[in-house]
mmCIF file of C-alpha atoms (C1' of nucleotides) and ligand atoms in Angstrom:
data_model
loop_
_atom_site.group_PDB
_atom_site.id
_atom_site.type_symbol
_atom_site.label_atom_id
_atom_site.label_comp_id
_atom_site.label_asym_id
_atom_site.label_seq_id
_atom_site.Cartn_x
_atom_site.Cartn_y
_atom_site.Cartn_z
ATOM 1 C CA UNK Z 1 -26.930 -17.370 -13.676
ATOM 2 C CA UNK Z 2 -27.890 -17.489 -10.031
ATOM 3 C CA UNK Z 3 -30.861 -19.296 -8.603
ATOM 4 C CA UNK Z 4 -32.683 -16.129 -7.715
ATOM 5 C CA UNK Z 5 -32.433 -14.940 -11.300
ATOM 6 C CA UNK Z 6 -33.819 -18.234 -12.480
ATOM 7 C CA UNK Z 7 -36.541 -17.767 -9.913
ATOM 8 C CA UNK Z 8 -37.310 -14.323 -11.243
ATOM 9 C CA UNK Z 9 -37.457 -15.464 -14.847
ATOM 10 C CA UNK Z 10 -39.747 -18.386 -14.458
ATOM 11 C CA UNK Z 11 -42.651 -17.428 -12.282
ATOM 12 C CA UNK Z 12 -42.499 -20.226 -9.787
ATOM 13 C CA UNK Z 13 -39.448 -22.275 -9.182
ATOM 14 C CA UNK Z 14 -39.696 -25.412 -7.174
ATOM 15 C CA UNK Z 15 -37.049 -25.312 -4.476
ATOM 16 C CA UNK Z 16 -37.850 -28.961 -4.071
ATOM 17 C CA UNK Z 17 -36.724 -29.643 -7.601
ATOM 18 C CA UNK Z 18 -33.401 -28.009 -6.938
ATOM 19 C CA UNK Z 19 -32.841 -29.926 -3.726
ATOM 20 C CA UNK Z 20 -33.720 -33.167 -5.446
ATOM 21 C CA UNK Z 21 -31.491 -32.425 -8.406
ATOM 22 C CA UNK Z 22 -28.613 -31.965 -5.971
ATOM 23 C CA UNK Z 23 -29.402 -35.161 -4.120
ATOM 24 C CA UNK Z 24 -30.648 -33.454 -0.969
ATOM 25 C CA UNK Z 25 -33.757 -34.413 0.939
ATOM 26 C CA UNK Z 26 -36.712 -32.040 0.795
ATOM 27 C CA UNK Z 27 -37.310 -31.305 4.447
ATOM 28 C CA UNK Z 28 -39.284 -28.250 5.479
ATOM 29 C CA UNK Z 29 -36.208 -26.609 6.915
ATOM 30 C CA UNK Z 30 -34.018 -27.187 3.877
ATOM 31 C CA UNK Z 31 -36.674 -25.877 1.530
ATOM 32 C CA UNK Z 32 -37.048 -22.768 3.676
ATOM 33 C CA UNK Z 33 -33.307 -22.359 3.947
ATOM 34 C CA UNK Z 34 -32.889 -22.542 0.201
ATOM 35 C CA UNK Z 35 -35.665 -19.990 -0.220
ATOM 36 C CA UNK Z 36 -33.958 -17.727 2.307
ATOM 37 C CA UNK Z 37 -30.718 -17.845 0.334
ATOM 38 C CA UNK Z 38 -32.566 -17.245 -2.929
ATOM 39 C CA UNK Z 39 -34.246 -14.187 -1.503
ATOM 40 C CA UNK Z 40 -31.132 -12.721 0.079
ATOM 41 C CA UNK Z 41 -28.824 -10.446 -1.826
ATOM 42 C CA UNK Z 42 -26.491 -10.395 1.157
ATOM 43 C CA UNK Z 43 -24.470 -13.372 2.264
ATOM 44 C CA UNK Z 44 -25.691 -15.092 5.397
ATOM 45 C CA UNK Z 45 -23.959 -15.829 8.671
ATOM 46 C CA UNK Z 46 -24.858 -18.945 10.606
ATOM 47 C CA UNK Z 47 -26.258 -16.559 13.146
ATOM 48 C CA UNK Z 48 -28.435 -14.756 10.590
ATOM 49 C CA UNK Z 49 -30.014 -18.096 9.824
ATOM 50 C CA UNK Z 50 -30.477 -19.052 13.454
ATOM 51 C CA UNK Z 51 -32.122 -15.703 14.132
ATOM 52 C CA UNK Z 52 -34.379 -16.088 11.103
ATOM 53 C CA UNK Z 53 -35.643 -19.515 12.094
ATOM 54 C CA UNK Z 54 -35.762 -18.701 15.783
ATOM 55 C CA UNK Z 55 -36.212 -21.696 18.048
ATOM 56 C CA UNK Z 56 -37.685 -23.697 15.215
ATOM 57 C CA UNK Z 57 -34.359 -25.182 14.332
ATOM 58 C CA UNK Z 58 -31.270 -26.440 16.095
ATOM 59 C CA UNK Z 59 -27.936 -24.801 15.341
ATOM 60 C CA UNK Z 60 -26.347 -28.180 14.642
ATOM 61 C CA UNK Z 61 -28.938 -28.696 11.938
ATOM 62 C CA UNK Z 62 -28.002 -25.340 10.453
ATOM 63 C CA UNK Z 63 -24.314 -26.211 10.362
ATOM 64 C CA UNK Z 64 -25.026 -29.561 8.783
ATOM 65 C CA UNK Z 65 -27.386 -28.142 6.181
ATOM 66 C CA UNK Z 66 -24.808 -25.509 5.230
ATOM 67 C CA UNK Z 67 -22.131 -28.146 4.929
ATOM 68 C CA UNK Z 68 -24.364 -30.289 2.724
ATOM 69 C CA UNK Z 69 -25.477 -27.332 0.596
ATOM 70 C CA UNK Z 70 -21.860 -26.354 0.083
ATOM 71 C CA UNK Z 71 -20.775 -29.861 -0.817
ATOM 72 C CA UNK Z 72 -23.530 -30.117 -3.393
ATOM 73 C CA UNK Z 73 -22.591 -26.831 -5.037
ATOM 74 C CA UNK Z 74 -25.623 -24.899 -3.884
ATOM 75 C CA UNK Z 75 -23.829 -22.305 -1.758
ATOM 76 C CA UNK Z 76 -20.273 -21.097 -1.317
ATOM 77 C CA UNK Z 77 -18.247 -19.606 1.498
ATOM 78 C CA UNK Z 78 -17.858 -15.859 1.450
ATOM 79 C CA UNK Z 79 -15.014 -14.034 3.212
ATOM 80 C CA UNK Z 80 -15.947 -12.536 6.565
ATOM 81 C CA UNK Z 81 -14.112 -9.857 8.510
ATOM 82 C CA UNK Z 82 -14.441 -11.683 11.798
ATOM 83 C CA UNK Z 83 -13.578 -15.120 10.450
ATOM 84 C CA UNK Z 84 -17.071 -16.516 10.859
ATOM 85 C CA UNK Z 85 -18.813 -18.850 8.420
ATOM 86 C CA UNK Z 86 -20.733 -16.913 5.827
ATOM 87 C CA UNK Z 87 -22.396 -18.155 2.652
ATOM 88 C CA UNK Z 88 -24.055 -17.046 -0.539
ATOM 89 C CA UNK Z 89 -25.836 -18.893 -3.304
ATOM 90 C CA UNK Z 90 -23.730 -20.340 -6.057
ATOM 91 C CA UNK Z 91 -24.278 -19.744 -9.714
ATOM 92 C CA UNK Z 92 -26.710 -22.393 -10.904
ATOM 93 C CA UNK Z 93 -24.774 -23.272 -14.049
ATOM 94 C CA UNK Z 94 -21.276 -23.111 -12.650
ATOM 95 C CA UNK Z 95 -21.229 -25.147 -9.464
ATOM 96 C CA UNK Z 96 -22.073 -28.748 -8.730
ATOM 97 C CA UNK Z 97 -21.328 -31.688 -6.478
ATOM 98 C CA UNK Z 98 -17.618 -31.684 -6.959
ATOM 99 C CA UNK Z 99 -16.727 -28.437 -8.606
ATOM 100 C CA UNK Z 100 -17.129 -24.928 -7.399
ATOM 101 C CA UNK Z 101 -16.229 -22.255 -9.914
ATOM 102 C CA UNK Z 102 -16.597 -18.692 -8.717
ATOM 103 C CA UNK Z 103 -15.688 -16.124 -11.219
ATOM 104 C CA UNK Z 104 -16.939 -13.057 -9.417
ATOM 105 C CA UNK Z 105 -15.879 -10.679 -6.670
ATOM 106 C CA UNK Z 106 -16.958 -10.118 -3.086
ATOM 107 C CA UNK Z 107 -17.685 -6.852 -1.404
ATOM 108 C CA UNK Z 108 -17.227 -6.353 2.333
ATOM 109 C CA UNK Z 109 -18.475 -3.235 4.081
ATOM 110 C CA UNK Z 110 -15.919 -1.787 6.490
ATOM 111 C CA UNK Z 111 -18.673 -0.365 8.642
ATOM 112 C CA UNK Z 112 -21.535 -2.870 8.886
ATOM 113 C CA UNK Z 113 -19.610 -5.976 7.758
ATOM 114 C CA UNK Z 114 -22.282 -6.810 5.212
ATOM 115 C CA UNK Z 115 -20.918 -9.000 2.440
ATOM 116 C CA UNK Z 116 -22.235 -9.860 -0.972
ATOM 117 C CA UNK Z 117 -21.208 -11.204 -4.325
ATOM 118 C CA UNK Z 118 -20.547 -8.796 -7.166
ATOM 119 C CA UNK Z 119 -21.197 -10.742 -10.323
ATOM 120 C CA UNK Z 120 -20.008 -8.235 -12.843
ATOM 121 C CA UNK Z 121 -16.505 -7.653 -11.553
ATOM 122 C CA UNK Z 122 -14.415 -10.533 -12.827
ATOM 123 C CA UNK Z 123 -11.124 -11.171 -11.035
ATOM 124 C CA UNK Z 124 -8.091 -10.996 -13.322
ATOM 125 C CA UNK Z 125 -6.730 -14.271 -14.571
ATOM 126 C CA UNK Z 126 -3.241 -14.712 -13.197
ATOM 127 C CA UNK Z 127 -0.875 -16.869 -15.148
ATOM 128 C CA UNK Z 128 1.104 -19.453 -13.245
ATOM 129 C CA UNK Z 129 4.232 -18.282 -11.503
ATOM 130 C CA UNK Z 130 7.409 -20.243 -10.934
ATOM 131 C CA UNK Z 131 6.618 -23.717 -9.662
ATOM 132 C CA UNK Z 132 3.109 -22.865 -8.516
ATOM 133 C CA UNK Z 133 -0.119 -23.886 -10.079
ATOM 134 C CA UNK Z 134 -2.759 -21.188 -9.788
ATOM 135 C CA UNK Z 135 -6.231 -22.628 -10.128
ATOM 136 C CA UNK Z 136 -8.340 -19.660 -9.215
ATOM 137 C CA UNK Z 137 -8.139 -16.010 -8.350
ATOM 138 C CA UNK Z 138 -10.662 -14.065 -6.330
ATOM 139 C CA UNK Z 139 -11.067 -10.406 -5.700
ATOM 140 C CA UNK Z 140 -12.252 -8.840 -2.466
ATOM 141 C CA UNK Z 141 -13.437 -5.257 -2.456
ATOM 142 C CA UNK Z 142 -13.638 -3.367 0.805
ATOM 143 C CA UNK Z 143 -15.232 -0.042 1.545
ATOM 144 C CA UNK Z 144 -18.599 1.424 2.386
ATOM 145 C CA UNK Z 145 -21.772 -0.246 1.210
ATOM 146 C CA UNK Z 146 -24.593 1.734 -0.326
ATOM 147 C CA UNK Z 147 -26.401 2.124 2.949
ATOM 148 C CA UNK Z 148 -23.399 3.007 5.095
ATOM 149 C CA UNK Z 149 -21.988 5.305 2.426
ATOM 150 C CA UNK Z 150 -25.142 7.408 2.382
ATOM 151 C CA UNK Z 151 -25.265 7.816 6.147
ATOM 152 C CA UNK Z 152 -21.609 8.605 6.866
ATOM 153 C CA UNK K 1 34.003 -11.815 20.418
ATOM 154 C CA UNK K 2 33.564 -14.007 17.394
ATOM 155 C CA UNK K 3 32.207 -12.688 14.194
ATOM 156 C CA UNK K 4 29.089 -14.775 14.305
ATOM 157 C CA UNK K 5 28.286 -13.426 17.735
ATOM 158 C CA UNK K 6 28.785 -9.906 16.514
ATOM 159 C CA UNK K 7 26.592 -10.779 13.626
ATOM 160 C CA UNK K 8 23.971 -12.194 15.950
ATOM 161 C CA UNK K 9 24.122 -9.156 18.110
ATOM 162 C CA UNK K 10 23.790 -6.771 15.200
ATOM 163 C CA UNK K 11 20.829 -8.772 13.990
ATOM 164 C CA UNK K 12 19.229 -8.625 17.395
ATOM 165 C CA UNK K 13 19.803 -4.903 17.635
ATOM 166 C CA UNK K 14 18.131 -4.465 14.308
ATOM 167 C CA UNK K 15 14.946 -6.075 15.646
ATOM 168 C CA UNK K 16 15.185 -3.982 18.781
ATOM 169 C CA UNK K 17 15.415 -0.815 16.738
ATOM 170 C CA UNK K 18 12.302 -1.776 14.841
ATOM 171 C CA UNK K 19 10.322 -2.541 17.990
ATOM 172 C CA UNK K 20 11.391 0.745 19.559
ATOM 173 C CA UNK K 21 10.557 2.698 16.447
ATOM 174 C CA UNK K 22 7.053 1.255 16.573
ATOM 175 C CA UNK K 23 6.648 2.053 20.253
ATOM 176 C CA UNK K 24 6.818 -1.564 21.417
ATOM 177 C CA UNK K 25 8.832 -2.829 24.357
ATOM 178 C CA UNK K 26 11.876 -4.965 23.635
ATOM 179 C CA UNK K 27 11.104 -8.129 25.553
ATOM 180 C CA UNK K 28 12.884 -11.355 24.731
ATOM 181 C CA UNK K 29 9.696 -12.867 23.344
ATOM 182 C CA UNK K 30 8.811 -9.930 21.121
ATOM 183 C CA UNK K 31 12.303 -9.755 19.687
ATOM 184 C CA UNK K 32 12.188 -13.480 18.935
ATOM 185 C CA UNK K 33 8.699 -13.190 17.493
ATOM 186 C CA UNK K 34 9.743 -10.392 15.181
ATOM 187 C CA UNK K 35 12.736 -12.441 14.102
ATOM 188 C CA UNK K 36 10.460 -15.401 13.434
ATOM 189 C CA UNK K 37 8.267 -13.292 11.185
ATOM 190 C CA UNK K 38 11.280 -11.799 9.417
ATOM 191 C CA UNK K 39 12.664 -15.240 8.710
ATOM 192 C CA UNK K 40 9.398 -16.744 7.545
ATOM 193 C CA UNK K 41 8.299 -16.546 3.970
ATOM 194 C CA UNK K 42 5.035 -18.188 4.943
ATOM 195 C CA UNK K 43 2.381 -16.497 7.012
ATOM 196 C CA UNK K 44 2.057 -17.728 10.571
ATOM 197 C CA UNK K 45 -0.880 -19.146 12.460
ATOM 198 C CA UNK K 46 -1.189 -18.512 16.170
ATOM 199 C CA UNK K 47 -0.592 -22.196 16.522
ATOM 200 C CA UNK K 48 2.599 -22.116 14.458
ATOM 201 C CA UNK K 49 3.933 -19.577 16.914
ATOM 202 C CA UNK K 50 2.823 -21.522 19.969
ATOM 203 C CA UNK K 51 4.488 -24.645 18.586
ATOM 204 C CA UNK K 52 7.675 -22.724 17.797
ATOM 205 C CA UNK K 53 8.029 -21.286 21.277
ATOM 206 C CA UNK K 54 6.793 -24.428 23.000
ATOM 207 C CA UNK K 55 5.960 -24.001 26.645
ATOM 208 C CA UNK K 56 8.165 -20.955 26.899
ATOM 209 C CA UNK K 57 5.285 -18.649 26.210
ATOM 210 C CA UNK K 58 1.624 -18.364 27.082
ATOM 211 C CA UNK K 59 -0.963 -18.296 24.298
ATOM 212 C CA UNK K 60 -2.514 -15.137 25.710
ATOM 213 C CA UNK K 61 0.844 -13.450 25.332
ATOM 214 C CA UNK K 62 0.956 -14.571 21.730
ATOM 215 C CA UNK K 63 -2.497 -13.187 20.978
ATOM 216 C CA UNK K 64 -1.649 -9.889 22.646
ATOM 217 C CA UNK K 65 1.690 -9.556 20.877
ATOM 218 C CA UNK K 66 0.018 -10.203 17.539
ATOM 219 C CA UNK K 67 -2.646 -7.636 18.288
ATOM 220 C CA UNK K 68 -0.007 -5.057 19.246
ATOM 221 C CA UNK K 69 2.187 -5.863 16.245
ATOM 222 C CA UNK K 70 -0.805 -5.471 13.975
ATOM 223 C CA UNK K 71 -1.883 -2.197 15.537
ATOM 224 C CA UNK K 72 1.604 -0.788 15.126
ATOM 225 C CA UNK K 73 1.790 -1.727 11.474
ATOM 226 C CA UNK K 74 4.341 -4.488 11.850
ATOM 227 C CA UNK K 75 2.214 -7.401 10.674
ATOM 228 C CA UNK K 76 -1.067 -7.847 8.824
ATOM 229 C CA UNK K 77 -3.816 -10.437 8.772
ATOM 230 C CA UNK K 78 -3.685 -12.928 5.930
ATOM 231 C CA UNK K 79 -6.712 -14.881 4.693
ATOM 232 C CA UNK K 80 -6.938 -18.426 5.981
ATOM 233 C CA UNK K 81 -8.941 -21.318 4.581
ATOM 234 C CA UNK K 82 -10.155 -22.433 7.974
ATOM 235 C CA UNK K 83 -10.940 -18.962 9.273
ATOM 236 C CA UNK K 84 -8.118 -18.869 11.795
ATOM 237 C CA UNK K 85 -5.924 -15.884 12.599
ATOM 238 C CA UNK K 86 -2.893 -15.788 10.362
ATOM 239 C CA UNK K 87 -0.307 -13.058 9.907
ATOM 240 C CA UNK K 88 2.599 -11.929 7.773
ATOM 241 C CA UNK K 89 5.090 -9.093 8.045
ATOM 242 C CA UNK K 90 4.072 -5.772 6.635
ATOM 243 C CA UNK K 91 6.236 -3.750 4.360
ATOM 244 C CA UNK K 92 8.201 -1.543 6.751
ATOM 245 C CA UNK K 93 7.858 1.519 4.597
ATOM 246 C CA UNK K 94 4.173 1.158 3.846
ATOM 247 C CA UNK K 95 2.497 0.426 7.154
ATOM 248 C CA UNK K 96 2.497 2.261 10.443
ATOM 249 C CA UNK K 97 0.545 2.882 13.627
ATOM 250 C CA UNK K 98 -2.648 3.967 11.979
ATOM 251 C CA UNK K 99 -2.376 3.041 8.353
ATOM 252 C CA UNK K 100 -2.024 -0.325 6.735
ATOM 253 C CA UNK K 101 -1.501 -0.251 2.998
ATOM 254 C CA UNK K 102 -1.218 -3.626 1.335
ATOM 255 C CA UNK K 103 -0.778 -3.485 -2.345
ATOM 256 C CA UNK K 104 0.028 -7.107 -2.967
ATOM 257 C CA UNK K 105 -1.703 -10.457 -3.355
ATOM 258 C CA UNK K 106 -1.998 -13.566 -1.219
ATOM 259 C CA UNK K 107 -1.523 -17.133 -2.250
ATOM 260 C CA UNK K 108 -3.300 -20.008 -0.514
ATOM 261 C CA UNK K 109 -2.392 -23.615 -1.207
ATOM 262 C CA UNK K 110 -5.438 -25.824 -1.720
ATOM 263 C CA UNK K 111 -3.555 -28.822 -0.431
ATOM 264 C CA UNK K 112 -1.391 -27.782 2.529
ATOM 265 C CA UNK K 113 -3.151 -24.509 3.363
ATOM 266 C CA UNK K 114 0.152 -22.650 3.372
ATOM 267 C CA UNK K 115 -0.334 -18.962 2.754
ATOM 268 C CA UNK K 116 2.048 -16.218 1.769
ATOM 269 C CA UNK K 117 2.227 -12.760 0.323
ATOM 270 C CA UNK K 118 3.029 -12.307 -3.342
ATOM 271 C CA UNK K 119 4.550 -8.879 -3.601
ATOM 272 C CA UNK K 120 4.746 -8.603 -7.342
ATOM 273 C CA UNK K 121 1.133 -9.232 -8.224
ATOM 274 C CA UNK K 122 -0.736 -5.997 -7.690
ATOM 275 C CA UNK K 123 -4.507 -6.211 -7.290
ATOM 276 C CA UNK K 124 -6.440 -4.226 -9.904
ATOM 277 C CA UNK K 125 -7.808 -0.876 -8.841
ATOM 278 C CA UNK K 126 -11.574 -1.008 -9.045
ATOM 279 C CA UNK K 127 -13.416 2.220 -9.613
ATOM 280 C CA UNK K 128 -16.415 2.939 -7.415
ATOM 281 C CA UNK K 129 -19.699 1.366 -8.401
ATOM 282 C CA UNK K 130 -23.180 2.788 -7.886
ATOM 283 C CA UNK K 131 -23.595 4.156 -4.389
ATOM 284 C CA UNK K 132 -20.653 2.241 -2.958
ATOM 285 C CA UNK K 133 -17.299 3.567 -1.936
ATOM 286 C CA UNK K 134 -14.521 1.110 -2.634
ATOM 287 C CA UNK K 135 -11.479 1.830 -0.505
ATOM 288 C CA UNK K 136 -9.357 -1.196 -1.202
ATOM 289 C CA UNK K 137 -9.168 -4.274 -3.350
ATOM 290 C CA UNK K 138 -7.272 -7.443 -2.592
ATOM 291 C CA UNK K 139 -6.508 -10.442 -4.675
ATOM 292 C CA UNK K 140 -6.373 -14.011 -3.442
ATOM 293 C CA UNK K 141 -4.771 -16.700 -5.545
ATOM 294 C CA UNK K 142 -5.542 -20.333 -4.864
ATOM 295 C CA UNK K 143 -3.909 -23.431 -6.192
ATOM 296 C CA UNK K 144 -0.960 -25.672 -5.499
ATOM 297 C CA UNK K 145 2.153 -24.289 -3.854
ATOM 298 C CA UNK K 146 5.610 -25.112 -5.164
ATOM 299 C CA UNK K 147 6.056 -28.012 -2.807
ATOM 300 C CA UNK K 148 2.611 -29.550 -3.239
ATOM 301 C CA UNK K 149 2.691 -29.011 -6.987
ATOM 302 C CA UNK K 150 5.887 -31.015 -7.347
ATOM 303 C CA UNK K 151 4.594 -33.959 -5.333
ATOM 304 C CA UNK K 152 1.082 -34.293 -6.780
ATOM 305 C "C1'" DT O 1 21.563 4.571 39.827
ATOM 306 C "C1'" DC O 2 16.867 5.001 41.611
ATOM 307 C "C1'" DC O 3 12.027 5.310 41.030
ATOM 308 C "C1'" DA O 4 7.375 5.548 39.290
ATOM 309 C "C1'" DA O 5 4.497 4.663 35.368
ATOM 310 C "C1'" DA O 6 3.586 1.979 31.452
ATOM 311 C "C1'" DA O 7 3.907 -2.153 29.004
ATOM 312 C "C1'" DA O 8 4.180 -6.924 28.917
ATOM 313 C "C1'" DC O 9 3.282 -11.279 31.032
ATOM 314 C "C1'" DG O 10 1.029 -15.600 33.203
ATOM 315 C "C1'" DC O 11 -2.744 -17.891 34.952
ATOM 316 C "C1'" DA O 12 -7.424 -19.010 35.368
ATOM 317 C "C1'" DA O 13 -11.701 -18.403 33.954
ATOM 318 C "C1'" DC O 14 -14.717 -17.238 30.299
ATOM 319 C "C1'" DT O 15 -17.121 -16.690 25.783
ATOM 320 C "C1'" DA O 16 -18.005 -17.770 21.031
ATOM 321 C "C1'" DA O 17 -17.993 -20.768 17.223
ATOM 322 C "C1'" DT O 18 -18.082 -25.101 15.503
ATOM 323 C "C1'" DT O 19 -17.981 -30.249 15.784
ATOM 324 C "C1'" DT O 20 -19.009 -35.035 17.317
ATOM 325 C "C1'" DG O 21 -21.651 -38.961 19.047
ATOM 326 C "C1'" DC O 22 -25.742 -41.125 19.273
ATOM 327 C "C1'" DG O 23 -30.398 -42.281 19.508
ATOM 328 C "C1'" DT O 24 -34.845 -40.762 17.149
ATOM 329 C "C1'" DT O 25 -37.584 -39.116 13.363
ATOM 330 C "C1'" DT O 26 -38.376 -38.149 8.599
ATOM 331 C "C1'" DT O 27 -37.745 -38.972 3.747
ATOM 332 C "C1'" DA O 28 -36.725 -41.739 -0.354
ATOM 333 C "C1'" DA O 29 -37.001 -45.759 -2.958
ATOM 334 C "C1'" DT O 30 -38.882 -50.079 -3.687
ATOM 335 C "C1'" DA J 1 -45.783 -51.236 3.745
ATOM 336 C "C1'" DT J 2 -40.813 -52.014 4.300
ATOM 337 C "C1'" DT J 3 -36.333 -50.698 4.783
ATOM 338 C "C1'" DA J 4 -32.264 -47.980 4.156
ATOM 339 C "C1'" DA J 5 -30.476 -43.502 3.937
ATOM 340 C "C1'" DA J 6 -30.690 -38.832 5.196
ATOM 341 C "C1'" DA J 7 -31.867 -35.390 8.352
ATOM 342 C "C1'" DC J 8 -32.673 -33.995 13.025
ATOM 343 C "C1'" DG J 9 -32.199 -32.771 18.166
ATOM 344 C "C1'" DC J 10 -29.864 -32.852 22.293
ATOM 345 C "C1'" DA J 11 -25.855 -33.056 25.102
ATOM 346 C "C1'" DA J 12 -21.194 -32.927 25.354
ATOM 347 C "C1'" DA J 13 -16.786 -31.929 23.521
ATOM 348 C "C1'" DT J 14 -13.450 -29.264 21.057
ATOM 349 C "C1'" DT J 15 -11.274 -25.261 19.120
ATOM 350 C "C1'" DA J 16 -10.260 -20.520 18.878
ATOM 351 C "C1'" DG J 17 -9.978 -16.419 20.958
ATOM 352 C "C1'" DT J 18 -10.888 -13.056 25.022
ATOM 353 C "C1'" DT J 19 -11.022 -10.892 29.688
ATOM 354 C "C1'" DG J 20 -9.746 -9.831 34.453
ATOM 355 C "C1'" DC J 21 -6.338 -9.313 37.543
ATOM 356 C "C1'" DG J 22 -2.257 -9.593 40.122
ATOM 357 C "C1'" DT J 23 2.915 -9.891 39.153
ATOM 358 C "C1'" DT J 24 7.074 -8.909 36.623
ATOM 359 C "C1'" DT J 25 9.767 -6.413 33.278
ATOM 360 C "C1'" DT J 26 10.809 -2.459 30.664
ATOM 361 C "C1'" DT J 27 11.121 2.402 30.000
ATOM 362 C "C1'" DG J 28 12.194 7.025 30.658
ATOM 363 C "C1'" DG J 29 13.171 10.593 33.682
ATOM 364 C "C1'" DA J 30 15.156 12.426 38.199
HETATM 365 MN MN1 MN L 201 -19.786 -15.180 -4.152
HETATM 366 MN MN1 MN L 202 0.340 -9.870 2.744
HETATM 367 ZN ZN1 ZN L 203 -22.348 -1.212 5.332
HETATM 368 ZN ZN1 ZN L 204 0.941 -26.598 -0.487
#
DNA sequence: TCCAAAAACGCAACTAATTTGCGTTTTAAT
DNA sequence: ATTAAAACGCAAATTAGTTGCGTTTTTGGA
């Protein structure tokens, strides 16, 4: 279950509680950043965040917050066509300080490059081959997103 | 002429034929680069190539060769943990000037970051969802490669 | 073989993305 | 209130990739 679903279910979720439970300080920016992720279906580029907060926040602070959020299991990297850093919220139950488990797929739009998690398509489990040890499989779907599909 | 020279020459001609058939000029560097890809099971970073050729070649030339090779359907981008450009040979029959078709998976080692194509694991075909149009699916496997698995 | 056009190349400068160092401010815990 | 840890801002550095342009090599035809 993702944070935004939790947020939907209980009327008011304290972002502060989540930050605290992950061992992160409750600064104004980090609370707002967590809220931004919770309210965004799409994954976020560093630049999306910088644009959102305007000149209120330094880019270095953004990079460091993302790094901390990722380390604490709050967000995870999402594949990006142009090799830039891009993140989405983790599943509340699945990820923590030292274990990220992502059992869902990612969609990338060929046209607008929008990316988001698709929770209900589970990547196939691949059994180990030869001498390898496969720990995780992930599935990337590419094509036209809803918006681009309807206008092309 | 010794056999091994004949052999070398035939091998070289083979690469030249491929370059010509793709509409690429047969320069010493591009022949050697194609050979490097053909002899490498692992996918190659720009930096792997620059290290291999040492100061014999300019990095701009490497970037442009990779771009041309990709456009002509000779190589394809491979996902990289650190978001760098990384390539592997395409299947000669499948890819060409304006169509890349990659019906295989990619393995990424969690420890050494080595990446390579796994031809015999075919990504599942995902039917379209909702308003989306899914054109392609790709599967990424992560874990320990043969080498890292045996020493950890 | 000779020639012109196209492709490839090298160099320098440039842009974009991300990281590091360090001193200051804010937050957390007592 | 005190103090340590975490977060922050600014400047500078680093890394990765790109662009412009003049020169060289390759190609394909005369
Ligand atoms: Mn995801
Ligand atoms: Mn591949
Ligand atoms: Zn789109
Ligand atoms: Zn490995």
